[in-house]
mmCIF file of C-alpha atoms in Angstrom:
data_model
loop_
_atom_site.group_PDB
_atom_site.id
_atom_site.type_symbol
_atom_site.label_atom_id
_atom_site.label_comp_id
_atom_site.label_asym_id
_atom_site.label_seq_id
_atom_site.Cartn_x
_atom_site.Cartn_y
_atom_site.Cartn_z
ATOM 1 C CA MET A 1 106.710 100.869 102.198
ATOM 2 C CA ASP A 2 108.019 101.188 98.644
ATOM 3 C CA ALA A 3 111.016 99.456 97.065
ATOM 4 C CA VAL A 4 113.332 102.398 97.770
ATOM 5 C CA ARG A 5 112.520 102.354 101.468
ATOM 6 C CA VAL A 6 112.946 98.590 101.614
ATOM 7 C CA ALA A 7 116.367 98.968 99.965
ATOM 8 C CA LEU A 8 117.347 101.638 102.515
ATOM 9 C CA LEU A 9 116.137 99.453 105.354
ATOM 10 C CA ARG A 10 118.208 96.575 104.023
ATOM 11 C CA GLU A 11 121.275 98.832 103.967
ATOM 12 C CA VAL A 12 120.679 99.777 107.588
ATOM 13 C CA LEU A 13 120.282 96.118 108.546
ATOM 14 C CA ALA A 14 123.321 94.919 106.587
ATOM 15 C CA GLY A 15 125.475 92.755 108.825
ATOM 16 C CA THR A 16 122.600 91.805 111.128
ATOM 17 C CA GLU A 17 120.800 88.477 111.248
ATOM 18 C CA TRP A 18 117.554 89.990 109.948
ATOM 19 C CA LEU A 19 118.332 90.069 106.243
ATOM 20 C CA GLY A 20 119.203 86.398 106.120
ATOM 21 C CA ALA A 21 116.354 85.403 108.415
ATOM 22 C CA THR A 22 113.696 87.290 106.456
ATOM 23 C CA ARG A 23 115.030 86.021 103.125
ATOM 24 C CA GLN A 24 115.070 82.432 104.357
ATOM 25 C CA PHE A 25 111.515 82.720 105.686
ATOM 26 C CA ALA A 26 110.368 84.379 102.450
ATOM 27 C CA GLY A 27 112.075 81.636 100.452
ATOM 28 C CA THR A 28 110.172 78.985 102.403
ATOM 29 C CA LEU A 29 106.916 80.884 101.857
ATOM 30 C CA ARG A 30 107.501 81.303 98.151
ATOM 31 C CA GLY A 31 108.713 77.742 97.669
ATOM 32 C CA SER A 32 105.667 76.362 99.449
ATOM 33 C CA VAL A 33 103.056 78.293 97.475
ATOM 34 C CA VAL A 34 104.778 78.092 94.082
ATOM 35 C CA SER A 35 105.298 74.337 94.294
ATOM 36 C CA TYR A 36 101.588 73.851 95.051
ATOM 37 C CA GLY A 37 100.365 76.461 92.584
ATOM 38 C CA GLY A 38 98.885 78.825 95.153
ATOM 39 C CA GLY A 39 96.736 78.173 98.193
ATOM 40 C CA LEU A 40 98.184 80.820 100.519
ATOM 41 C CA LEU A 41 95.964 81.536 103.522
ATOM 42 C CA LEU A 42 96.879 84.533 105.692
ATOM 43 C CA VAL A 43 95.423 84.932 109.174
ATOM 44 C CA GLY A 44 96.076 87.190 112.142
ATOM 45 C CA THR A 45 94.648 87.254 115.623
ATOM 46 C CA GLU A 46 91.286 88.509 116.782
ATOM 47 C CA GLU A 47 92.913 91.837 117.689
ATOM 48 C CA TYR A 48 95.251 92.103 114.701
ATOM 49 C CA GLU A 49 94.422 91.434 111.072
ATOM 50 C CA PRO A 50 97.428 91.559 108.705
ATOM 51 C CA TRP A 51 95.782 93.789 106.061
ATOM 52 C CA HIS A 52 99.045 95.484 105.240
ATOM 53 C CA LEU A 53 100.917 92.238 104.623
ATOM 54 C CA ALA A 54 98.060 90.960 102.469
ATOM 55 C CA ALA A 55 98.221 94.103 100.312
ATOM 56 C CA HIS A 56 102.000 93.865 99.949
ATOM 57 C CA LEU A 57 101.841 90.200 98.975
ATOM 58 C CA VAL A 58 99.225 91.007 96.332
ATOM 59 C CA ASP A 59 101.543 93.729 94.972
ATOM 60 C CA GLU A 60 104.575 91.431 95.027
ATOM 61 C CA ALA A 61 102.566 88.692 93.299
ATOM 62 C CA ALA A 62 101.744 91.094 90.467
ATOM 63 C CA TRP A 63 105.206 92.682 90.169
ATOM 64 C CA SER A 64 107.114 89.404 90.264
ATOM 65 C CA GLY A 65 104.770 87.492 87.985
ATOM 66 C CA THR A 66 104.134 85.015 90.794
ATOM 67 C CA PRO A 67 100.359 84.940 91.279
ATOM 68 C CA GLU A 68 100.725 82.148 93.838
ATOM 69 C CA LEU A 69 101.896 84.737 96.386
ATOM 70 C CA SER A 70 98.510 86.455 96.392
ATOM 71 C CA PRO A 71 96.887 85.419 99.692
ATOM 72 C CA THR A 72 93.380 84.753 100.878
ATOM 73 C CA LEU A 73 92.930 86.928 103.964
ATOM 74 C CA VAL A 74 91.120 84.901 106.630
ATOM 75 C CA ARG A 75 89.294 87.139 109.111
ATOM 76 C CA HIS A 76 87.957 86.560 112.597
ATOM 77 C CA ALA A 77 84.993 88.899 112.173
ATOM 78 C CA ALA A 78 84.163 88.289 108.505
ATOM 79 C CA ARG A 79 80.528 88.875 107.570
ATOM 80 C CA ALA A 80 78.568 87.608 104.611
ATOM 81 C CA THR A 81 77.819 91.223 103.648
ATOM 82 C CA ASP A 82 81.539 92.078 103.307
ATOM 83 C CA PRO A 83 83.105 92.273 99.824
ATOM 84 C CA ALA A 84 84.139 88.800 98.645
ATOM 85 C CA HIS A 85 87.865 89.294 99.344
ATOM 86 C CA LEU A 86 87.061 90.313 102.942
ATOM 87 C CA ALA A 87 84.314 87.771 103.651
ATOM 88 C CA VAL A 88 86.494 84.711 104.285
ATOM 89 C CA GLY A 89 86.027 83.579 107.875
ATOM 90 C CA LEU A 90 87.862 81.201 110.177
ATOM 91 C CA GLY A 91 85.923 78.274 108.774
ATOM 92 C CA ARG A 92 88.322 78.397 105.816
ATOM 93 C CA LEU A 93 91.075 77.121 108.122
ATOM 94 C CA SER A 94 89.010 74.001 108.801
ATOM 95 C CA ALA A 95 88.835 73.447 105.045
ATOM 96 C CA ALA A 96 92.617 73.760 104.561
ATOM 97 C CA ARG A 97 94.157 70.777 102.804
ATOM 98 C CA ARG A 98 97.482 69.189 101.969
ATOM 99 C CA GLY A 99 99.592 71.469 99.802
ATOM 100 C CA GLU A 100 98.053 74.706 101.008
ATOM 101 C CA THR A 101 100.095 77.133 103.093
ATOM 102 C CA LEU A 102 98.833 78.890 106.208
ATOM 103 C CA LEU A 103 100.757 82.010 107.263
ATOM 104 C CA VAL A 104 99.890 83.107 110.815
ATOM 105 C CA VAL A 105 100.829 86.636 111.930
ATOM 106 C CA SER A 106 100.576 87.089 115.685
ATOM 107 C CA PRO A 107 101.998 90.133 117.480
ATOM 108 C CA ALA A 108 100.771 89.123 120.944
ATOM 109 C CA GLY A 109 99.962 85.423 121.051
ATOM 110 C CA PRO A 110 97.399 83.653 118.878
ATOM 111 C CA GLY A 111 94.957 82.528 121.569
ATOM 112 C CA SER A 112 93.727 78.984 122.094
ATOM 113 C CA GLY A 113 90.863 79.195 119.576
ATOM 114 C CA LEU A 114 93.147 80.135 116.702
ATOM 115 C CA LEU A 115 95.769 77.602 117.791
ATOM 116 C CA GLU A 116 93.176 74.829 117.580
ATOM 117 C CA ARG A 117 92.263 75.836 114.033
ATOM 118 C CA VAL A 118 95.935 76.076 113.034
ATOM 119 C CA HIS A 119 96.501 72.613 114.494
ATOM 120 C CA ASP A 120 93.564 71.245 112.478
ATOM 121 C CA ALA A 121 94.948 72.804 109.281
ATOM 122 C CA ARG A 122 98.343 71.278 109.949
ATOM 123 C CA ARG A 123 96.861 67.842 110.611
ATOM 124 C CA ALA A 124 94.996 68.104 107.307
ATOM 125 C CA GLY A 125 98.354 68.584 105.561
ATOM 126 C CA ALA A 126 98.702 72.369 105.266
ATOM 127 C CA THR A 127 102.154 73.873 105.683
ATOM 128 C CA VAL A 128 102.097 76.268 108.653
ATOM 129 C CA LEU A 129 104.345 79.329 108.753
ATOM 130 C CA ALA A 130 104.396 81.783 111.653
ATOM 131 C CA LEU A 131 105.469 85.410 111.971
ATOM 132 C CA ASP A 132 105.175 86.328 115.617
ATOM 133 C CA THR A 133 106.914 87.625 118.713
ATOM 134 C CA GLY A 134 108.024 84.257 120.032
ATOM 135 C CA ASP A 135 104.945 82.296 121.129
ATOM 136 C CA ARG A 136 106.161 78.793 122.006
ATOM 137 C CA ASP A 137 102.934 76.985 121.184
ATOM 138 C CA LEU A 138 102.702 78.552 117.741
ATOM 139 C CA ALA A 139 106.399 77.929 117.052
ATOM 140 C CA ALA A 140 105.991 74.262 117.995
ATOM 141 C CA MET A 141 103.098 73.936 115.562
ATOM 142 C CA ALA A 142 104.745 75.788 112.664
ATOM 143 C CA HIS A 143 106.895 74.124 110.025
ATOM 144 C CA GLU A 144 108.852 77.389 109.835
ATOM 145 C CA SER A 145 108.663 80.410 112.113
ATOM 146 C CA LEU A 146 110.267 83.817 112.344
ATOM 147 C CA ALA A 147 110.081 85.405 115.775
ATOM 148 C CA VAL A 148 110.540 89.136 116.327
ATOM 149 C CA PRO A 149 111.149 89.577 120.056
ATOM 150 C CA GLN A 150 109.546 92.667 121.535
ATOM 151 C CA ASP A 151 112.871 93.853 122.984
ATOM 152 C CA THR A 152 114.556 94.133 119.574
ATOM 153 C CA ASP A 153 115.017 97.299 117.489
ATOM 154 C CA LEU A 154 112.713 95.989 114.762
ATOM 155 C CA ASP A 155 108.985 95.555 115.014
ATOM 156 C CA LEU A 156 106.769 92.932 113.435
ATOM 157 C CA ASP A 157 105.403 95.368 110.836
ATOM 158 C CA THR A 158 108.897 96.153 109.544
ATOM 159 C CA VAL A 159 109.767 92.467 109.329
ATOM 160 C CA GLN A 160 106.559 91.854 107.358
ATOM 161 C CA HIS A 161 107.769 94.429 104.803
ATOM 162 C CA LEU A 162 111.104 92.656 104.480
ATOM 163 C CA VAL A 163 109.455 89.241 104.120
ATOM 164 C CA SER A 164 106.947 90.363 101.485
ATOM 165 C CA ALA A 165 109.649 92.156 99.468
ATOM 166 C CA ALA A 166 111.950 89.125 99.617
ATOM 167 C CA ALA A 167 109.119 86.761 98.665
ATOM 168 C CA GLY A 168 108.606 88.734 95.456
ATOM 169 C CA GLU A 169 112.249 88.605 94.410
ATOM 170 C CA ASN A 170 112.854 86.374 91.429
ATOM 171 C CA SER A 171 116.309 85.321 92.589
ATOM 172 C CA LEU A 172 115.586 83.943 96.031
ATOM 173 C CA PRO A 173 118.015 81.411 97.387
ATOM 174 C CA ALA A 174 116.742 77.845 97.535
ATOM 175 C CA PRO A 175 114.364 77.725 100.482
ATOM 176 C CA ARG A 176 115.303 74.287 101.735
ATOM 177 C CA GLY A 177 118.514 72.473 102.313
ATOM 178 C CA ARG A 178 118.746 69.329 104.368
ATOM 179 C CA ARG A 179 115.898 69.235 106.817
ATOM 180 C CA ARG A 180 116.520 68.838 110.492
ATOM 181 C CA LEU A 181 115.530 65.527 112.045
ATOM 182 C CA ARG A 182 112.769 67.255 114.004
ATOM 183 C CA ASP A 183 111.257 68.645 110.782
ATOM 184 C CA ARG A 184 111.351 65.250 109.083
ATOM 185 C CA LEU A 185 109.758 63.529 112.072
ATOM 186 C CA SER A 186 107.117 66.243 112.254
ATOM 187 C CA ARG A 187 106.208 65.837 108.602
ATOM 188 C CA LEU A 188 106.053 62.035 108.995
ATOM 189 C CA ALA A 189 103.758 62.385 112.013
ATOM 190 C CA ASP A 190 101.526 64.746 110.015
ATOM 191 C CA GLN A 191 101.279 62.246 107.182
ATOM 192 C CA LEU A 192 100.460 59.375 109.522
ATOM 193 C CA THR A 193 97.738 61.288 111.389
ATOM 194 C CA SER A 194 96.136 63.095 108.455
ATOM 195 C CA PRO A 195 92.822 61.776 107.168
ATOM 196 C CA PRO A 196 92.873 59.903 103.859
ATOM 197 C CA PRO A 197 92.064 61.951 100.755
ATOM 198 C CA PRO A 198 88.435 61.736 99.629
ATOM 199 C CA ARG A 199 87.676 59.279 96.859
ATOM 200 C CA TRP A 200 85.438 60.651 94.154
#
């Protein structure tokens, strides 16, 4: 979807909650990766790999001069013989560390195996963001989530376009205001349960 189509879509959605919600989510995404200097991991489910979102984020990273938005696509069925940018497997989630950002895209529930890996990444200090259709377990694990219910007029693919376009905008609103108590307690619990950094 090109910039003209995104602009038209935004006109159609003017006055709905979606423009604000996608911009806020994109602001959180951008703020997280820019403040760390990169480290964006993008993963889907076993049945759905977010190739399209990965490509759009790469484009937005180049157009906006924000290379931190360029993701590493983590794949369930990655093989060593795949090209380097497609050969990153789920083991990368186990190696996620504090400061990195994990964006999970799940149109039909992430499954217990992926949830375990997401939980491990979060415990190691990664910021977890979720774009999904309302999975409670994933939402509880995510620092920020944007749910696209299946009974709405929009689909998850369209929302991904809006998020990637908003993430590349150079005039995003500040992604964070005062955090909710739940968010602050969650971050404190993460810090208390995360392993100590290695000493070299």
